[in-house]
GROMACS .gro file of C-alpha atoms in nm:
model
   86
    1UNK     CA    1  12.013  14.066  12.032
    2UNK     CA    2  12.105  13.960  11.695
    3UNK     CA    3  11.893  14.111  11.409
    4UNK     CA    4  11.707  13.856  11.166
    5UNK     CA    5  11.485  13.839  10.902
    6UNK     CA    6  11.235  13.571  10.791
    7UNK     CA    7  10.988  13.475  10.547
    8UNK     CA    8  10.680  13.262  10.562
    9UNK     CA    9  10.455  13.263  10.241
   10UNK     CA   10  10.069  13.197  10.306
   11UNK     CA   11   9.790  13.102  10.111
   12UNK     CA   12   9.436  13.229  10.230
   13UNK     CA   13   9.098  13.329  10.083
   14UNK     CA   14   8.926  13.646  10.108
   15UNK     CA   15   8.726  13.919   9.980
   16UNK     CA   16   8.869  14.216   9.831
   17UNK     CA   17   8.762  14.604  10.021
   18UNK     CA   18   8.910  14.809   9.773
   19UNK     CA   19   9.217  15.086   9.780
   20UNK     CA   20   9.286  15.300  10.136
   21UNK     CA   21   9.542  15.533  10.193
   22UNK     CA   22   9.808  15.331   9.961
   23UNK     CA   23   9.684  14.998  10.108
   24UNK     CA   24   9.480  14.685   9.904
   25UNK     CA   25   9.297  14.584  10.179
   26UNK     CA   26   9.118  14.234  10.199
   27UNK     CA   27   8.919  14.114  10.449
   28UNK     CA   28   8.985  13.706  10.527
   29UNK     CA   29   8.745  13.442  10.547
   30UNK     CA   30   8.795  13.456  10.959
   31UNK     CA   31   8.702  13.774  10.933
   32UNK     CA   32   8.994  13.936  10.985
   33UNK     CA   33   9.166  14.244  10.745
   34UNK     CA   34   9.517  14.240  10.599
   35UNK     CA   35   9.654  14.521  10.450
   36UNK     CA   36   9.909  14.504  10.189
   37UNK     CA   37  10.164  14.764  10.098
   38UNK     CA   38  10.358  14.572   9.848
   39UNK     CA   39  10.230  14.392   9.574
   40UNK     CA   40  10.331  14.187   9.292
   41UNK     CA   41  10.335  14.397   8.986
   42UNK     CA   42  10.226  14.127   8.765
   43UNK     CA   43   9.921  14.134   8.972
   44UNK     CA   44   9.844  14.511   8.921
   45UNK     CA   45   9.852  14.387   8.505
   46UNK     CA   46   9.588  14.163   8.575
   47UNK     CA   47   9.332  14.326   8.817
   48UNK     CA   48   9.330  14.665   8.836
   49UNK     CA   49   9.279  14.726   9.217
   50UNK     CA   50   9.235  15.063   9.289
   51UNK     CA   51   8.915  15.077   9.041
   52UNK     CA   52   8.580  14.957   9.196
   53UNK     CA   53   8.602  14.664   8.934
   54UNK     CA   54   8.686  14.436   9.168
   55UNK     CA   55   8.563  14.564   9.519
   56UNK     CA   56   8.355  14.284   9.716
   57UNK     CA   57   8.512  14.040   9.493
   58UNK     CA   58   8.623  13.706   9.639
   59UNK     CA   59   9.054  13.610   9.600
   60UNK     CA   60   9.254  13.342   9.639
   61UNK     CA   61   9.556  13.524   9.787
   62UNK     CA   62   9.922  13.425   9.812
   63UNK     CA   63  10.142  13.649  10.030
   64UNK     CA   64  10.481  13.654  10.203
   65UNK     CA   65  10.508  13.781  10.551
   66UNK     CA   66  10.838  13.935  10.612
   67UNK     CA   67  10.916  13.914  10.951
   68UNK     CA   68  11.259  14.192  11.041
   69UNK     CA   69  11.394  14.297  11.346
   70UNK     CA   70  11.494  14.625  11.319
   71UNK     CA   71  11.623  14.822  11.626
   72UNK     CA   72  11.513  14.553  11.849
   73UNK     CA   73  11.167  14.631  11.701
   74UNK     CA   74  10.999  14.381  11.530
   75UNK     CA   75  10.805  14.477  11.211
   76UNK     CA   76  10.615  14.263  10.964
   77UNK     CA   77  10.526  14.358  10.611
   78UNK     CA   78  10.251  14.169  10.442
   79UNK     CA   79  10.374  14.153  10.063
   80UNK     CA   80  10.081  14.058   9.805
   81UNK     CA   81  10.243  13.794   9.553
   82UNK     CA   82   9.949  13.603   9.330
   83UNK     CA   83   9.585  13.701   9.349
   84UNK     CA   84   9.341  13.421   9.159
   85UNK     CA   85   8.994  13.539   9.103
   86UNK     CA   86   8.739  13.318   9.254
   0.00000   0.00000   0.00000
């Protein structure tokens, strides 16, 4: 199988749950959570996310999914690109 890589960037709202184990985790409006590894650094100059400052605060979030097939295994990294306070 041929290896490939892919890119979709997504626009959601949702509610900030604070720092874990090197993640920024957010929990979506449908309820679901999202952790993000990566993140815009021009975010991190804005908010400062692993303070409680912002913890239960609500985000418009812009993100890329990166979609890579790597060994025949498919793995998807969720990078954080714009946050806007709501």
């Amino acid at each position: 199988m041929a290896y490939y890589n892919s890119q979709q960037t997504v626009t959601l709202v949702g509610v900030y749950q604070g720092y874990t184990n090197g993640y920024y985790v957010f929990e979506l409006e449908n309820g679901d959570i999202i952790d993000f590894e990566q993140i815009n650094k021009k975010n991190l100059e804005h908010f400062d996310l692993k303070s409680s400052t912002f913890k239960n605060k609500k985000f418009e979030i812009t993100y890329k999914e990166i979609f890579d097939d790597v060994d025949d295994e498919d793995l998807v990294i969720f990078k954080l690109h714009d946050l806007q306070l709501l």
